[in-house]
Coordinates of C-alpha atoms and ligand atoms in Angstrom, one line a residue:
M1 CA 125.1 -24.2 -131.3
L2 CA 126.0 -27.2 -129.3
D3 CA 128.1 -26.0 -126.4
D4 CA 131.2 -27.7 -125.3
D5 CA 129.4 -29.9 -122.8
P6 CA 131.7 -32.7 -121.7
A7 CA 128.6 -34.3 -120.1
A8 CA 126.5 -34.2 -123.2
G9 CA 126.0 -37.9 -123.6
T10 CA 123.0 -39.9 -122.5
T11 CA 123.0 -40.3 -118.7
T12 CA 120.3 -41.2 -116.4
A13 CA 118.3 -38.4 -115.0
T14 CA 118.9 -39.7 -111.6
T15 CA 122.6 -38.9 -111.7
S16 CA 123.3 -36.6 -108.7
A17 CA 124.6 -33.2 -109.8
A18 CA 126.8 -33.3 -106.7
T19 CA 128.8 -36.2 -108.1
T20 CA 129.6 -34.6 -111.4
A21 CA 132.5 -32.2 -112.1
A22 CA 131.3 -30.7 -115.3
P23 CA 132.4 -27.0 -115.5
A24 CA 129.9 -24.4 -114.9
H25 CA 128.4 -22.2 -117.7
R26 CA 129.0 -18.5 -117.4
V27 CA 126.0 -16.3 -117.9
R28 CA 126.2 -12.5 -118.1
A29 CA 123.0 -10.5 -118.0
V30 CA 121.8 -6.9 -117.8
L31 CA 118.7 -5.9 -115.7
E32 CA 117.2 -2.5 -116.5
A33 CA 115.5 -1.6 -113.3
D34 CA 114.4 1.8 -114.4
L35 CA 112.5 0.6 -117.5
P36 CA 109.3 -1.0 -116.2
G37 CA 107.3 -2.6 -118.9
A38 CA 103.7 -4.1 -118.9
R39 CA 102.1 -5.1 -115.5
I40 CA 102.3 -9.0 -115.0
N41 CA 98.6 -9.7 -114.4
R42 CA 98.3 -11.7 -111.2
H43 CA 95.8 -13.9 -113.1
V44 CA 98.7 -15.6 -115.0
Y45 CA 99.2 -17.4 -111.8
G46 CA 95.6 -18.8 -112.0
H47 CA 94.4 -22.3 -111.4
F48 CA 92.0 -24.9 -112.8
A49 CA 89.8 -27.4 -111.1
E50 CA 87.7 -29.8 -113.0
H51 CA 85.4 -32.6 -112.1
L52 CA 88.1 -35.1 -113.1
G53 CA 89.5 -38.0 -111.1
R54 CA 90.3 -36.8 -107.6
C55 CA 90.6 -33.1 -108.3
I56 CA 87.2 -32.0 -106.8
Y57 CA 86.3 -35.2 -104.9
G58 CA 89.1 -36.1 -102.4
G59 CA 91.0 -33.0 -103.5
F60 CA 89.0 -29.9 -102.8
W61 CA 85.9 -31.6 -101.4
V62 CA 85.7 -34.2 -98.7
G63 CA 82.2 -33.5 -97.5
E64 CA 81.0 -32.2 -94.1
D65 CA 81.2 -35.6 -92.4
S66 CA 84.8 -36.2 -93.2
D67 CA 87.5 -36.7 -90.7
V68 CA 89.7 -34.6 -92.8
P69 CA 89.5 -31.1 -91.3
N70 CA 87.0 -29.1 -93.4
E71 CA 84.7 -26.2 -93.6
G72 CA 81.5 -27.0 -95.1
G73 CA 83.0 -30.0 -96.8
L74 CA 86.0 -28.1 -98.2
R75 CA 89.5 -29.4 -97.3
L76 CA 91.1 -26.8 -95.1
D77 CA 94.7 -27.9 -95.8
V78 CA 94.2 -27.5 -99.5
V79 CA 92.6 -24.1 -98.9
Q80 CA 95.4 -22.9 -96.7
A81 CA 98.2 -24.2 -99.2
L82 CA 96.5 -22.2 -102.0
R83 CA 95.9 -19.1 -99.9
D84 CA 99.6 -19.2 -99.2
L85 CA 100.2 -18.9 -103.0
D86 CA 97.9 -15.9 -103.2
I87 CA 95.8 -17.9 -105.7
P88 CA 94.2 -15.2 -107.9
N89 CA 91.5 -17.2 -109.7
L90 CA 90.1 -20.6 -110.0
R91 CA 88.5 -22.1 -113.3
W92 CA 85.6 -24.5 -112.9
P93 CA 83.8 -26.9 -113.7
G94 CA 86.0 -28.0 -116.8
G95 CA 87.6 -28.6 -119.2
C96 CA 85.7 -31.1 -121.2
F97 CA 83.4 -31.7 -118.3
A98 CA 82.1 -28.1 -118.6
D99 CA 80.5 -28.9 -121.9
T100 CA 78.5 -31.8 -120.3
Y101 CA 77.6 -30.0 -117.1
H102 CA 74.1 -28.8 -116.4
W103 CA 74.3 -26.4 -113.5
R104 CA 70.7 -26.9 -112.2
D105 CA 71.8 -30.5 -111.3
G106 CA 74.3 -29.1 -108.8
V107 CA 72.0 -26.7 -106.7
G108 CA 69.5 -27.3 -104.0
P109 CA 69.5 -30.0 -101.2
R110 CA 72.5 -32.3 -101.9
D111 CA 70.5 -35.5 -101.3
Q112 CA 68.0 -34.5 -104.0
R113 CA 70.4 -33.6 -106.7
P114 CA 70.3 -35.9 -109.8
T115 CA 73.3 -37.9 -110.8
M116 CA 75.0 -37.9 -114.2
V117 CA 77.7 -39.8 -116.0
N118 CA 81.1 -38.1 -116.3
S119 CA 81.7 -39.4 -119.9
H120 CA 85.0 -37.8 -120.5
W121 CA 86.8 -38.8 -117.2
G122 CA 86.5 -42.4 -116.3
D123 CA 82.9 -42.9 -117.2
V124 CA 82.0 -42.6 -113.5
V125 CA 78.8 -41.5 -111.9
E126 CA 78.9 -37.9 -110.7
D127 CA 76.6 -37.2 -107.8
N128 CA 76.7 -33.3 -108.1
S129 CA 77.4 -33.0 -104.4
F130 CA 79.9 -30.2 -105.5
G131 CA 78.0 -27.6 -107.4
T132 CA 77.6 -23.9 -107.7
H133 CA 77.3 -23.0 -104.0
E134 CA 80.2 -25.3 -103.0
F135 CA 82.4 -23.7 -105.7
M136 CA 81.6 -20.2 -104.7
A137 CA 82.2 -21.1 -101.1
L138 CA 85.5 -22.4 -102.1
C139 CA 86.4 -19.2 -104.0
E140 CA 85.4 -17.2 -101.0
L141 CA 87.6 -19.2 -98.6
L142 CA 90.5 -19.0 -101.1
G143 CA 90.0 -15.2 -101.7
A144 CA 90.2 -16.2 -105.4
D145 CA 88.1 -14.8 -108.3
P146 CA 85.8 -17.4 -109.8
Y147 CA 86.2 -18.2 -113.5
V148 CA 83.1 -20.1 -114.5
S149 CA 82.9 -22.0 -117.9
A150 CA 79.4 -22.3 -119.4
N151 CA 78.2 -25.3 -121.3
V152 CA 78.3 -24.4 -124.9
G153 CA 78.9 -27.9 -126.3
S154 CA 75.6 -29.6 -125.0
G155 CA 73.8 -26.8 -123.2
T156 CA 71.6 -24.0 -124.2
V157 CA 71.9 -20.2 -124.4
R158 CA 69.0 -20.0 -121.9
E159 CA 70.8 -22.3 -119.5
A160 CA 73.9 -20.2 -119.6
A161 CA 72.0 -16.9 -119.3
E162 CA 70.1 -18.3 -116.3
W163 CA 73.2 -19.4 -114.5
I164 CA 74.6 -16.0 -114.8
E165 CA 71.3 -14.5 -113.4
Y166 CA 71.4 -17.1 -110.6
L167 CA 75.0 -16.2 -109.7
T168 CA 75.0 -12.4 -109.9
R169 CA 71.5 -10.9 -109.8
A170 CA 70.3 -9.1 -106.6
D171 CA 66.6 -8.3 -107.2
E172 CA 63.5 -10.4 -107.3
S173 CA 64.3 -12.1 -110.7
P174 CA 63.3 -15.8 -111.0
M175 CA 66.9 -17.0 -110.7
A176 CA 67.8 -14.7 -107.9
Q177 CA 64.7 -16.1 -106.0
L178 CA 65.8 -19.7 -106.8
R179 CA 69.2 -18.9 -105.3
R180 CA 67.7 -17.5 -102.2
S181 CA 65.5 -20.6 -101.8
H182 CA 68.8 -22.5 -101.7
G183 CA 70.2 -20.4 -98.9
R184 CA 72.2 -17.7 -100.5
E185 CA 70.7 -14.2 -100.1
E186 CA 73.3 -12.0 -101.8
P187 CA 74.5 -12.4 -105.3
W188 CA 78.1 -13.5 -105.8
R189 CA 80.7 -11.6 -107.9
V190 CA 81.7 -13.5 -111.0
P191 CA 84.3 -11.6 -113.0
F192 CA 85.4 -14.4 -115.4
W193 CA 83.0 -16.2 -117.7
G194 CA 84.1 -18.8 -120.3
L195 CA 82.2 -19.5 -123.4
G196 CA 82.7 -23.3 -123.7
N197 CA 85.9 -25.3 -123.8
E198 CA 87.9 -26.8 -126.7
P199 CA 85.0 -26.4 -129.2
W200 CA 87.2 -28.0 -131.9
G201 CA 87.3 -31.2 -129.8
C202 CA 85.5 -32.4 -126.7
G203 CA 83.5 -29.2 -126.7
G204 CA 81.5 -30.0 -129.7
G205 CA 83.9 -30.8 -132.7
M206 CA 83.2 -27.5 -134.4
S207 CA 84.9 -25.5 -137.0
S208 CA 86.3 -22.1 -136.0
G209 CA 83.5 -20.3 -137.9
A210 CA 80.8 -22.3 -136.5
Y211 CA 82.2 -21.7 -132.9
A212 CA 82.7 -18.0 -133.6
D213 CA 78.9 -17.7 -134.3
L214 CA 78.1 -19.6 -131.1
A215 CA 80.5 -17.4 -129.1
R216 CA 78.9 -14.4 -130.3
Q217 CA 75.5 -15.8 -129.6
Y218 CA 76.4 -16.9 -126.1
G219 CA 78.3 -13.7 -125.5
T220 CA 75.4 -11.7 -126.5
Y221 CA 73.1 -13.3 -123.8
S222 CA 75.9 -13.4 -121.2
L223 CA 74.6 -10.3 -119.4
D224 CA 76.0 -8.0 -116.8
H225 CA 73.6 -7.8 -113.8
G226 CA 73.8 -4.9 -111.4
D227 CA 77.5 -4.0 -110.9
N228 CA 78.8 -7.4 -111.9
H229 CA 80.8 -7.0 -115.1
L230 CA 81.6 -10.2 -116.9
Y231 CA 85.0 -10.6 -118.7
R232 CA 83.8 -13.1 -121.4
I233 CA 86.4 -15.5 -122.7
A234 CA 85.9 -17.2 -126.0
A235 CA 87.2 -20.8 -126.2
G236 CA 90.3 -20.9 -128.2
A237 CA 92.9 -22.8 -130.2
A238 CA 94.9 -25.8 -129.5
D239 CA 98.5 -25.0 -129.4
A240 CA 99.7 -23.0 -132.5
D241 CA 96.4 -23.0 -134.3
Y242 CA 96.7 -19.3 -135.1
R243 CA 94.0 -19.6 -137.7
W244 CA 91.4 -20.2 -134.9
T245 CA 92.6 -17.0 -133.2
E246 CA 92.3 -15.1 -136.3
V247 CA 88.7 -16.2 -136.9
L248 CA 87.7 -15.2 -133.4
M249 CA 89.4 -11.8 -133.8
Q250 CA 87.5 -11.3 -137.0
N251 CA 84.2 -12.1 -135.3
L252 CA 84.8 -10.2 -131.9
G253 CA 82.2 -7.4 -132.0
R254 CA 81.8 -3.8 -132.2
Y255 CA 84.6 -2.0 -130.4
L256 CA 87.2 -3.4 -132.8
G257 CA 85.0 -2.3 -135.7
V258 CA 84.4 -5.9 -136.9
G259 CA 81.3 -7.9 -137.0
E260 CA 77.9 -6.6 -135.7
V261 CA 76.8 -5.1 -132.4
S262 CA 76.0 -7.4 -129.6
G263 CA 72.9 -7.3 -127.4
H264 CA 73.9 -4.3 -125.4
G265 CA 76.4 -2.6 -127.5
T266 CA 79.6 -4.0 -126.2
N267 CA 81.9 -6.7 -127.4
T268 CA 80.5 -10.3 -127.4
Y269 CA 83.7 -11.5 -125.8
Q270 CA 86.6 -9.6 -124.2
A271 CA 89.3 -12.3 -124.4
I272 CA 90.4 -15.4 -126.4
S273 CA 91.9 -18.4 -124.8
F274 CA 94.2 -21.2 -126.1
H275 CA 95.5 -24.4 -124.5
H276 CA 99.0 -25.8 -124.6
Y277 CA 100.2 -28.9 -122.8
T278 CA 103.8 -30.2 -122.4
V279 CA 103.4 -33.5 -124.0
V280 CA 106.5 -35.4 -125.1
G281 CA 105.3 -38.8 -126.5
P282 CA 106.4 -40.6 -128.6
T283 CA 102.7 -41.1 -129.0
W284 CA 99.6 -39.9 -127.2
E285 CA 99.2 -43.6 -125.9
N286 CA 102.8 -43.5 -124.6
K287 CA 103.5 -40.1 -123.1
G288 CA 106.2 -41.4 -120.8
S289 CA 106.4 -41.8 -117.1
A290 CA 106.1 -38.8 -114.8
T291 CA 108.8 -40.1 -112.6
E292 CA 110.9 -42.5 -114.6
F293 CA 112.8 -40.8 -117.4
D294 CA 116.4 -40.4 -118.6
E295 CA 118.2 -37.3 -119.4
D296 CA 117.3 -37.4 -123.1
E297 CA 113.7 -37.5 -122.2
Y298 CA 114.1 -34.7 -119.7
Y299 CA 115.6 -32.4 -122.4
R300 CA 112.9 -33.3 -124.9
T301 CA 110.3 -32.3 -122.3
M302 CA 112.2 -28.9 -121.9
V303 CA 112.1 -28.4 -125.7
K304 CA 108.3 -28.9 -125.6
A305 CA 108.0 -26.6 -122.6
A306 CA 110.1 -23.8 -124.2
E307 CA 107.7 -23.8 -127.2
I308 CA 105.2 -21.8 -125.1
E309 CA 107.1 -18.6 -125.8
R310 CA 106.8 -19.0 -129.7
I311 CA 103.2 -20.0 -129.3
I312 CA 102.2 -17.0 -127.0
A313 CA 104.0 -14.7 -129.6
G314 CA 102.2 -16.4 -132.6
H315 CA 98.7 -15.7 -131.1
A316 CA 99.7 -12.3 -129.9
N317 CA 100.9 -11.4 -133.4
V318 CA 97.6 -12.4 -134.9
M319 CA 95.7 -10.3 -132.3
D320 CA 98.0 -7.3 -132.9
A321 CA 96.9 -7.2 -136.4
Y322 CA 93.3 -6.6 -135.4
D323 CA 93.8 -5.0 -132.0
P324 CA 97.0 -2.9 -131.9
D325 CA 95.9 -1.2 -128.7
R326 CA 95.8 -4.6 -126.9
R327 CA 92.3 -4.3 -125.5
V328 CA 91.5 -8.0 -126.1
G329 CA 93.1 -10.4 -123.6
L330 CA 95.0 -13.6 -124.4
V331 CA 94.3 -16.3 -121.9
L332 CA 96.1 -19.6 -121.6
D333 CA 93.5 -21.4 -119.5
E334 CA 95.1 -24.8 -119.6
W335 CA 98.8 -25.5 -119.4
G336 CA 101.1 -28.0 -117.9
T337 CA 102.8 -31.3 -118.2
W338 CA 100.8 -34.4 -119.3
F339 CA 102.4 -37.8 -118.8
D340 CA 101.1 -41.3 -118.5
V341 CA 99.0 -41.8 -115.3
E342 CA 100.7 -43.4 -112.3
P343 CA 100.7 -47.3 -112.7
G344 CA 97.6 -48.9 -111.1
T345 CA 95.5 -45.7 -111.3
N346 CA 92.4 -45.1 -113.4
P347 CA 93.5 -44.0 -116.8
G348 CA 90.5 -41.6 -116.9
F349 CA 91.7 -39.9 -113.7
L350 CA 94.9 -38.3 -115.1
F351 CA 96.8 -38.7 -111.9
Q352 CA 100.5 -38.2 -112.3
Q353 CA 103.4 -37.6 -109.9
N354 CA 105.3 -34.3 -110.1
T355 CA 109.1 -34.1 -110.1
L356 CA 111.8 -31.4 -110.2
R357 CA 111.4 -31.7 -114.0
D358 CA 107.8 -30.4 -113.6
A359 CA 109.0 -27.4 -111.5
L360 CA 111.5 -26.5 -114.2
V361 CA 108.8 -26.6 -116.9
A362 CA 106.8 -24.2 -114.6
G363 CA 109.8 -21.9 -114.3
V364 CA 110.2 -21.7 -118.1
H365 CA 106.5 -21.0 -118.6
F366 CA 106.4 -18.2 -116.2
D367 CA 109.4 -16.5 -117.8
A368 CA 107.5 -16.5 -121.0
F369 CA 104.4 -15.2 -119.3
H370 CA 106.2 -12.3 -117.8
R371 CA 107.8 -11.4 -121.1
H372 CA 104.3 -11.4 -122.8
A373 CA 102.6 -9.4 -120.0
D374 CA 101.4 -6.8 -122.6
R375 CA 99.0 -9.5 -124.1
L376 CA 98.7 -12.5 -121.9
V377 CA 96.2 -11.6 -119.2
M378 CA 95.6 -15.0 -117.6
A379 CA 96.9 -18.5 -117.4
N380 CA 95.6 -21.5 -115.5
I381 CA 97.7 -24.5 -114.5
A382 CA 96.1 -27.9 -115.3
Q383 CA 95.2 -28.8 -112.7
T384 CA 95.4 -27.7 -109.1
V385 CA 95.0 -30.9 -107.1
N386 CA 95.6 -34.6 -108.0
V387 CA 95.4 -34.2 -111.8
L388 CA 98.1 -33.6 -114.4
Q389 CA 100.8 -31.0 -113.3
A390 CA 99.2 -30.6 -109.8
M391 CA 100.3 -28.2 -107.1
L392 CA 98.9 -30.5 -104.5
L393 CA 98.5 -34.2 -104.1
T394 CA 96.3 -35.6 -101.4
D395 CA 96.8 -39.0 -99.9
G396 CA 94.0 -39.6 -97.4
D397 CA 94.3 -36.9 -94.8
A398 CA 98.0 -36.1 -96.0
L399 CA 98.8 -33.2 -98.2
V400 CA 101.8 -33.1 -100.4
L401 CA 103.3 -29.9 -101.9
T402 CA 104.7 -30.7 -105.2
P403 CA 107.9 -29.2 -106.7
S404 CA 105.6 -27.1 -109.1
Y405 CA 103.8 -25.7 -106.0
H406 CA 107.1 -24.3 -104.8
V407 CA 107.7 -22.5 -108.1
F408 CA 104.3 -20.8 -107.8
A409 CA 105.2 -19.9 -104.2
M410 CA 108.6 -18.5 -105.0
N411 CA 107.3 -16.5 -107.9
K412 CA 104.2 -15.0 -106.3
G413 CA 106.0 -11.5 -105.9
H414 CA 105.6 -11.2 -109.8
Q415 CA 101.8 -11.0 -109.4
D416 CA 100.7 -7.4 -110.5
A417 CA 104.4 -6.3 -110.7
A418 CA 105.8 -4.4 -113.6
S419 CA 108.0 -6.6 -115.8
L420 CA 111.6 -5.5 -116.3
P421 CA 113.9 -6.1 -119.2
L422 CA 116.5 -8.7 -118.4
T423 CA 118.7 -9.6 -121.3
V424 CA 121.5 -12.1 -121.5
R425 CA 124.6 -10.6 -123.1
G426 CA 126.6 -12.7 -125.4
Q427 CA 126.0 -16.5 -125.6
T428 CA 123.0 -18.0 -123.7
P429 CA 124.0 -21.6 -122.8
T430 CA 122.3 -24.0 -125.3
R431 CA 122.1 -27.6 -126.0
E432 CA 121.1 -29.4 -129.1
V433 CA 118.2 -31.7 -128.6
D434 CA 117.2 -33.8 -131.6
G435 CA 118.1 -30.9 -134.0
T436 CA 116.6 -28.1 -131.8
E437 CA 118.6 -25.6 -129.9
L438 CA 117.4 -25.5 -126.3
A439 CA 118.4 -22.6 -124.3
T440 CA 119.3 -24.0 -121.0
F441 CA 119.2 -20.8 -119.1
S442 CA 116.0 -18.8 -118.6
A443 CA 115.3 -15.7 -116.5
S444 CA 112.8 -12.9 -116.1
A445 CA 112.3 -10.0 -113.6
S446 CA 109.8 -7.6 -112.2
T447 CA 109.5 -4.8 -109.7
K448 CA 106.8 -4.0 -107.2
D449 CA 106.6 -1.9 -104.0
G450 CA 110.3 -0.9 -104.2
Q451 CA 111.4 -4.5 -104.6
V452 CA 113.0 -6.3 -107.6
L453 CA 112.3 -10.0 -108.1
I454 CA 114.3 -12.1 -110.5
S455 CA 113.5 -15.7 -111.4
L456 CA 116.2 -17.9 -112.9
T457 CA 116.1 -21.4 -114.2
N458 CA 119.1 -23.6 -115.1
L459 CA 117.8 -26.4 -117.2
D460 CA 121.3 -28.1 -117.7
A461 CA 121.1 -31.4 -116.0
Q462 CA 124.8 -31.5 -115.2
R463 CA 126.3 -28.1 -115.2
A464 CA 125.9 -25.2 -112.8
A465 CA 125.6 -21.7 -114.1
E466 CA 127.8 -18.9 -112.7
V467 CA 125.5 -15.9 -113.2
E468 CA 126.4 -12.2 -113.2
V469 CA 123.6 -9.7 -113.5
D470 CA 124.6 -6.1 -114.1
V471 CA 121.8 -4.2 -112.4
R472 CA 121.2 -0.8 -114.0
G473 CA 118.9 2.1 -113.1
C474 CA 118.8 1.6 -109.4
A475 CA 120.9 1.2 -106.3
P476 CA 120.3 -2.6 -105.4
G477 CA 120.1 -3.4 -101.7
T478 CA 121.0 -6.7 -100.0
P479 CA 119.9 -9.6 -102.2
V480 CA 118.0 -12.6 -100.8
G481 CA 118.1 -15.9 -102.8
R482 CA 115.9 -19.0 -102.6
L483 CA 116.6 -22.2 -104.5
L484 CA 114.6 -25.2 -105.5
S485 CA 116.5 -28.2 -106.5
A486 CA 117.2 -31.8 -105.6
G487 CA 119.8 -34.5 -106.1
A488 CA 118.0 -35.9 -109.2
L489 CA 115.6 -34.6 -111.7
T490 CA 113.2 -37.5 -111.0
D491 CA 113.0 -36.5 -107.3
H492 CA 109.4 -35.9 -106.1
N493 CA 107.6 -35.4 -102.9
T494 CA 105.3 -37.9 -101.3
A495 CA 103.4 -38.2 -98.0
D496 CA 106.6 -40.0 -96.6
A497 CA 109.4 -38.0 -98.1
T498 CA 109.9 -34.5 -99.5
P499 CA 113.3 -34.4 -101.1
V500 CA 112.3 -31.4 -103.3
Q501 CA 112.3 -28.4 -100.9
V502 CA 113.0 -24.7 -101.1
R503 CA 116.1 -23.5 -99.3
D504 CA 118.2 -20.4 -99.1
L505 CA 120.5 -19.8 -102.0
D506 CA 123.6 -18.9 -100.0
D507 CA 125.8 -18.0 -102.9
V508 CA 124.2 -14.6 -103.7
R509 CA 126.3 -11.5 -103.4
L510 CA 126.4 -8.0 -104.6
D511 CA 129.7 -6.3 -105.9
G512 CA 128.7 -2.7 -106.4
T513 CA 125.8 -3.1 -108.7
T514 CA 126.7 -6.4 -110.0
L515 CA 124.7 -9.4 -108.7
R516 CA 126.7 -12.7 -108.6
L517 CA 125.3 -16.1 -107.9
T518 CA 125.7 -19.8 -108.7
L519 CA 122.8 -21.7 -110.0
P520 CA 123.3 -25.4 -109.4
A521 CA 122.5 -27.8 -112.2
H522 CA 118.7 -28.5 -112.7
S523 CA 117.6 -25.7 -110.5
F524 CA 115.1 -22.9 -110.1
A525 CA 115.9 -19.8 -108.0
T526 CA 114.6 -16.4 -107.1
V527 CA 116.6 -13.4 -106.0
S528 CA 115.0 -10.4 -104.5
F529 CA 116.4 -7.1 -103.4
P530 CA 115.2 -3.6 -102.4
A531 CA 115.8 -1.1 -105.3
A532 CA 116.5 2.5 -104.3
G533 CA 115.8 5.2 -106.9
Ligands
AHR601 O1 92.9 -30.9 -118.3 C1 92.4 -32.1 -118.9 C2 91.6 -31.9 -120.1 O2 92.5 -31.3 -121.2 C3 90.5 -30.9 -120.2 O3 89.4 -31.3 -119.7 C4 90.4 -30.4 -121.7 O4 90.0 -29.1 -121.9 C5 91.8 -30.6 -122.2 O5 91.8 -31.4 -123.4

């Protein structure tokens, strides 16, 4: 239903909320603090770094001789900013790049590494100076779990199997010896292993059946060495291609009682991924500017972002039919906004700015992730630095924290917390956007270590939301609120100005067990409080 929004006409997204007098929406919700649900896997706050544009080179890696403070060539400001997010994992080396990458080109003395053409991203020459050792050193500095994607599209099973041996084997095996000859004595721990990327597209243009066979084959030879146990992730669907997921579920392996036994009697893969980007259009060639958009375009972006809930549920439903005990994980290993590149930048480098709109897209995604914690085990923002919906932008030696970064920071208390039911009572504020009902209020909650954390997003561009949360099942203590907003949806941070900042949300109060707060127009907020028995 279209609400009685007096400000519903087309206005520019740069209109300041402070200058509008549209009445606030009222939202009443119930939080059931004594009904903890599934654990929100910390890995849904995961990241993605591809050899693409300035993500690796200039983003993570500046080289040992750089004036930018670094450790072994890795940018320390970037490392610290991501450590502050409690970054749980990092996916590498792609993306499309992964299916062109031959890992042996990226080990050994840097000045002797062969070069290659990065055919997907700008057709530039890649010098392989950032390879396996550099990536693993980065993960160690970050305290993040590595998620390595094998080359299925143009590599070989042997190449992939030997990479695992190189990374994780301790004894005198040929690959362990090779690793030692390159200066690393001990094996690394590699928990996450990807079997290719987008095999229906840049990863080989395959049918689901053809890929399922390859995934079983690669999975079979993706061995556990010593006490390193791989969680093998089969490359999955684009968006709502549920048929792809179904074919992968049918081919999974033994413990679901389908297909044949893999090499050592376990499943050939333990999880299935999918990708979903927030792309508005009108066409792929014209996806719109990241920073210049009007209110109509803003709402269309939010309609696309909100689709994530339905798409996760769609894949989860297919998986439930084969795996009612939810032993197989669903992984969204690429998500985020995708706009036109910044004017004057290489179209193959996918560099876009990041506004308050991007932050609200992130808020909506995380609420959906939390609600599907029983199936979704991992998600990876695309991408971490300087590419697409980046957390961080580098500009020479300057580092910019984007609005999206702040959502990850404000939400980090949800990592490994138990999800809590938070239900809007009565009418959720909505707005009609090109015939679609967009809920303009979104929220989710969790509990961990005696604290409750609620995330709230007000997507309405003009109207505040007066929110009342009836907290049941615990005695809430003093609430603390944090707010991310700005004068305009198009506001974004640069090396010179940072208008999108986190500040205290002053207007949070507790009346008995009712939490009351005002969410300004176009804002994201968190409220936390101690919860006694
Ligand atoms: O993130 C950019 C690209 O988007 C990835 O390389 C690919 O997997 C997807 O199409």
